[in-house]
Amino acid sequence: MISEEEREELKTELVKLEDEITTLRQVLTAKEKHLVEIKQKLGMNLMNELKQNFSKGWHEVQTTTAYKKTHETLSHAGQKATAAFSNVGTAISKKFGDMRSHSIGYSIRHSISMPAMRNSPTFKSFEERVETTVTSLKTKVGGTSSGGNFEEVLSSTAHASAQSAASAPRLPEKEGELRC
């Protein structure tokens, strides 16, 4: 162990160190106050410092190799996506143009009767999707999923439309024009 004399020396040294630490804390506090005063005189505040630190940090991030590679990859992907969307848009426009050129002087309302249209595969597919959607919505809203085929949906919609049309003011119609 240590002798009594060494023990006293260590205690004395401990007191001196604690005093020095206290003095250093007081000096540091005084210097921090002086720093704040100088910054205030220069018009520097916490918000400006945060902005500067953020700008500096962002600049450091932008100069990293990882950021540069990621930026380059995303830029390239954006260019590819833009080209793909442009190609899709062009294809759709072309398809509509083809459809328009095949139906010159000839509209769908004059070419297909309603019963014939309702029996077409396209309409049947649409009807199935509407029924599935209605059933799904009824289930999600809390209704029952039973009862409610496309016929019933159409008739209930027509009934609701007729009721709202009966209560709404009527507008004059042009000859041959249909209201939806």
CSV table of C-alpha atoms in Angstrom, one decimal:
chain,number,residue,atom,x,y,z
A,1,MET,CA,0.0,0.0,0.0
A,2,ILE,CA,1.0,3.7,0.1
A,3,SER,CA,2.6,5.4,3.1
A,4,GLU,CA,0.8,8.2,5.1
A,5,GLU,CA,3.2,10.8,3.6
A,6,GLU,CA,2.4,9.8,0.0
A,7,ARG,CA,-1.3,9.8,0.9
A,8,GLU,CA,-1.0,13.4,2.1
A,9,GLU,CA,0.9,14.5,-1.0
A,10,LEU,CA,-1.8,12.9,-3.3
A,11,LYS,CA,-4.5,14.6,-1.4
A,12,THR,CA,-2.7,18.0,-1.8
A,13,GLU,CA,-2.3,17.3,-5.5
A,14,LEU,CA,-5.9,16.4,-5.8
A,15,VAL,CA,-7.1,19.6,-4.2
A,16,LYS,CA,-4.7,21.6,-6.5
A,17,LEU,CA,-6.1,19.8,-9.6
A,18,GLU,CA,-9.7,20.5,-8.6
A,19,ASP,CA,-8.9,24.2,-8.0
A,20,GLU,CA,-7.2,24.4,-11.5
A,21,ILE,CA,-10.3,22.7,-13.1
A,22,THR,CA,-12.6,25.1,-11.4
A,23,THR,CA,-10.5,28.1,-12.6
A,24,LEU,CA,-10.4,26.7,-16.1
A,25,ARG,CA,-14.2,26.3,-16.1
A,26,GLN,CA,-14.6,29.9,-15.0
A,27,VAL,CA,-12.1,31.1,-17.7
A,28,LEU,CA,-14.0,29.0,-20.3
A,29,THR,CA,-17.3,30.5,-19.3
A,30,ALA,CA,-15.9,34.0,-19.5
A,31,LYS,CA,-14.5,33.4,-23.0
A,32,GLU,CA,-17.8,31.9,-24.2
A,33,LYS,CA,-19.6,35.0,-23.0
A,34,HIS,CA,-17.1,37.2,-24.8
A,35,LEU,CA,-17.5,35.1,-27.9
A,36,VAL,CA,-21.3,35.6,-27.8
A,37,GLU,CA,-20.9,39.3,-27.4
A,38,ILE,CA,-18.5,39.5,-30.4
A,39,LYS,CA,-20.9,37.5,-32.6
A,40,GLN,CA,-23.8,39.7,-31.6
A,41,LYS,CA,-21.8,42.8,-32.6
A,42,LEU,CA,-21.0,41.2,-35.9
A,43,GLY,CA,-24.6,40.3,-36.5
A,44,MET,CA,-24.1,36.6,-36.3
A,45,ASN,CA,-26.8,34.5,-34.7
A,46,LEU,CA,-27.6,30.9,-34.2
A,47,MET,CA,-29.8,30.7,-37.4
A,48,ASN,CA,-27.0,32.1,-39.6
A,49,GLU,CA,-24.5,29.6,-38.0
A,50,LEU,CA,-26.9,26.7,-38.7
A,51,LYS,CA,-27.4,27.8,-42.3
A,52,GLN,CA,-23.6,28.1,-42.8
A,53,ASN,CA,-23.1,24.7,-41.1
A,54,PHE,CA,-25.8,23.1,-43.3
A,55,SER,CA,-24.4,24.6,-46.5
A,56,LYS,CA,-20.9,23.5,-45.6
A,57,GLY,CA,-22.2,20.0,-44.8
A,58,TRP,CA,-24.3,19.8,-48.0
A,59,HIS,CA,-21.3,20.9,-50.0
A,60,GLU,CA,-19.2,18.2,-48.4
A,61,VAL,CA,-21.8,15.5,-49.2
A,62,GLN,CA,-22.0,16.7,-52.8
A,63,THR,CA,-18.3,16.3,-53.2
A,64,THR,CA,-18.2,12.6,-52.1
A,65,THR,CA,-17.8,9.9,-54.7
A,66,ALA,CA,-20.9,8.1,-53.5
A,67,TYR,CA,-23.0,11.2,-54.0
A,68,LYS,CA,-21.6,11.8,-57.5
A,69,LYS,CA,-22.2,8.2,-58.5
A,70,THR,CA,-25.7,8.2,-57.1
A,71,HIS,CA,-26.5,11.5,-58.8
A,72,GLU,CA,-25.2,10.2,-62.1
A,73,THR,CA,-27.2,7.0,-61.9
A,74,LEU,CA,-30.4,8.7,-60.9
A,75,SER,CA,-29.9,11.3,-63.7
A,76,HIS,CA,-29.4,8.5,-66.2
A,77,ALA,CA,-32.5,6.6,-64.9
A,78,GLY,CA,-34.5,9.8,-65.2
A,79,GLN,CA,-33.5,10.3,-68.8
A,80,LYS,CA,-34.4,6.6,-69.5
A,81,ALA,CA,-37.8,7.0,-67.8
A,82,THR,CA,-38.5,10.2,-69.7
A,83,ALA,CA,-37.7,8.5,-73.0
A,84,ALA,CA,-39.9,5.5,-72.1
A,85,PHE,CA,-42.9,7.8,-71.2
A,86,SER,CA,-42.4,9.6,-74.4
A,87,ASN,CA,-42.4,6.4,-76.4
A,88,VAL,CA,-45.6,5.3,-74.6
A,89,GLY,CA,-47.3,8.6,-75.3
A,90,THR,CA,-46.3,8.4,-78.9
A,91,ALA,CA,-47.7,4.8,-79.2
A,92,ILE,CA,-51.0,5.8,-77.5
A,93,SER,CA,-51.3,8.8,-79.8
A,94,LYS,CA,-50.6,6.6,-82.8
A,95,LYS,CA,-53.2,4.1,-81.7
A,96,PHE,CA,-55.8,6.8,-81.2
A,97,GLY,CA,-54.9,8.2,-84.7
A,98,ASP,CA,-55.4,4.7,-86.2
A,99,MET,CA,-58.7,4.3,-84.4
A,100,ARG,CA,-59.9,7.7,-85.6
A,101,SER,CA,-58.9,7.0,-89.2
A,102,HIS,CA,-60.9,3.7,-89.2
A,103,SER,CA,-64.0,5.5,-87.9
A,104,ILE,CA,-64.2,8.4,-90.2
A,105,GLY,CA,-67.9,9.4,-90.7
A,106,TYR,CA,-69.0,6.5,-88.5
A,107,SER,CA,-69.5,6.7,-84.7
A,108,ILE,CA,-70.0,4.0,-82.2
A,109,ARG,CA,-73.5,5.1,-81.3
A,110,HIS,CA,-74.6,4.4,-84.9
A,111,SER,CA,-72.7,1.2,-85.4
A,112,ILE,CA,-73.7,-0.9,-82.4
A,113,SER,CA,-77.0,-1.3,-80.7
A,114,MET,CA,-77.1,-1.4,-76.9
A,115,PRO,CA,-78.1,-5.1,-76.6
A,116,ALA,CA,-75.4,-6.1,-79.1
A,117,MET,CA,-72.8,-4.0,-77.2
A,118,ARG,CA,-73.8,-5.5,-73.9
A,119,ASN,CA,-73.2,-9.0,-75.2
A,120,SER,CA,-69.7,-8.1,-76.5
A,121,PRO,CA,-66.6,-9.6,-74.8
A,122,THR,CA,-65.3,-6.1,-74.0
A,123,PHE,CA,-68.5,-5.1,-72.2
A,124,LYS,CA,-68.7,-8.4,-70.4
A,125,SER,CA,-65.2,-7.9,-69.1
A,126,PHE,CA,-66.0,-4.4,-68.0
A,127,GLU,CA,-69.2,-5.6,-66.3
A,128,GLU,CA,-67.2,-8.3,-64.4
A,129,ARG,CA,-64.7,-5.7,-63.2
A,130,VAL,CA,-67.5,-3.3,-62.1
A,131,GLU,CA,-69.2,-6.1,-60.2
A,132,THR,CA,-66.0,-7.1,-58.5
A,133,THR,CA,-65.3,-3.4,-57.6
A,134,VAL,CA,-68.8,-2.9,-56.2
A,135,THR,CA,-68.6,-6.1,-54.1
A,136,SER,CA,-65.2,-5.0,-52.8
A,137,LEU,CA,-66.4,-1.6,-51.9
A,138,LYS,CA,-69.5,-2.9,-50.2
A,139,THR,CA,-67.4,-5.2,-48.1
A,140,LYS,CA,-65.0,-2.5,-47.2
A,141,VAL,CA,-67.7,0.0,-46.3
A,142,GLY,CA,-69.5,-2.6,-44.2
A,143,GLY,CA,-72.3,-3.7,-46.5
A,144,THR,CA,-72.9,-7.2,-47.5
A,145,SER,CA,-71.2,-8.6,-50.6
A,146,SER,CA,-74.3,-10.6,-51.6
A,147,GLY,CA,-76.9,-9.3,-54.1
A,148,GLY,CA,-75.9,-6.5,-56.5
A,149,ASN,CA,-75.0,-7.7,-59.9
A,150,PHE,CA,-74.3,-5.2,-62.7
A,151,GLU,CA,-78.0,-5.0,-63.6
A,152,GLU,CA,-79.0,-4.0,-60.1
A,153,VAL,CA,-76.2,-1.4,-59.9
A,154,LEU,CA,-77.3,0.1,-63.2
A,155,SER,CA,-81.0,0.2,-62.2
A,156,SER,CA,-80.2,1.7,-58.8
A,157,THR,CA,-77.9,4.3,-60.4
A,158,ALA,CA,-80.6,5.1,-63.0
A,159,HIS,CA,-83.2,5.3,-60.2
A,160,ALA,CA,-80.9,7.7,-58.1
A,161,SER,CA,-80.3,9.8,-61.3
A,162,ALA,CA,-84.0,10.0,-62.0
A,163,GLN,CA,-84.7,11.2,-58.5
A,164,SER,CA,-82.0,13.8,-58.6
A,165,ALA,CA,-83.1,14.9,-62.1
A,166,ALA,CA,-86.7,15.2,-60.9
A,167,SER,CA,-85.6,17.6,-58.1
A,168,ALA,CA,-83.2,19.6,-60.2
A,169,PRO,CA,-84.3,22.4,-62.5
A,170,ARG,CA,-84.5,21.2,-66.1
A,171,LEU,CA,-82.3,22.8,-68.8
A,172,PRO,CA,-83.5,23.0,-72.4
A,173,GLU,CA,-81.9,20.4,-74.6
A,174,LYS,CA,-80.9,20.7,-78.2
A,175,GLU,CA,-82.6,18.4,-80.6
A,176,GLY,CA,-80.8,15.1,-80.9
A,177,GLU,CA,-78.5,15.7,-77.9
A,178,LEU,CA,-78.6,13.2,-75.1
A,179,ARG,CA,-78.1,14.1,-71.4
A,180,CYS,CA,-76.1,11.8,-69.2
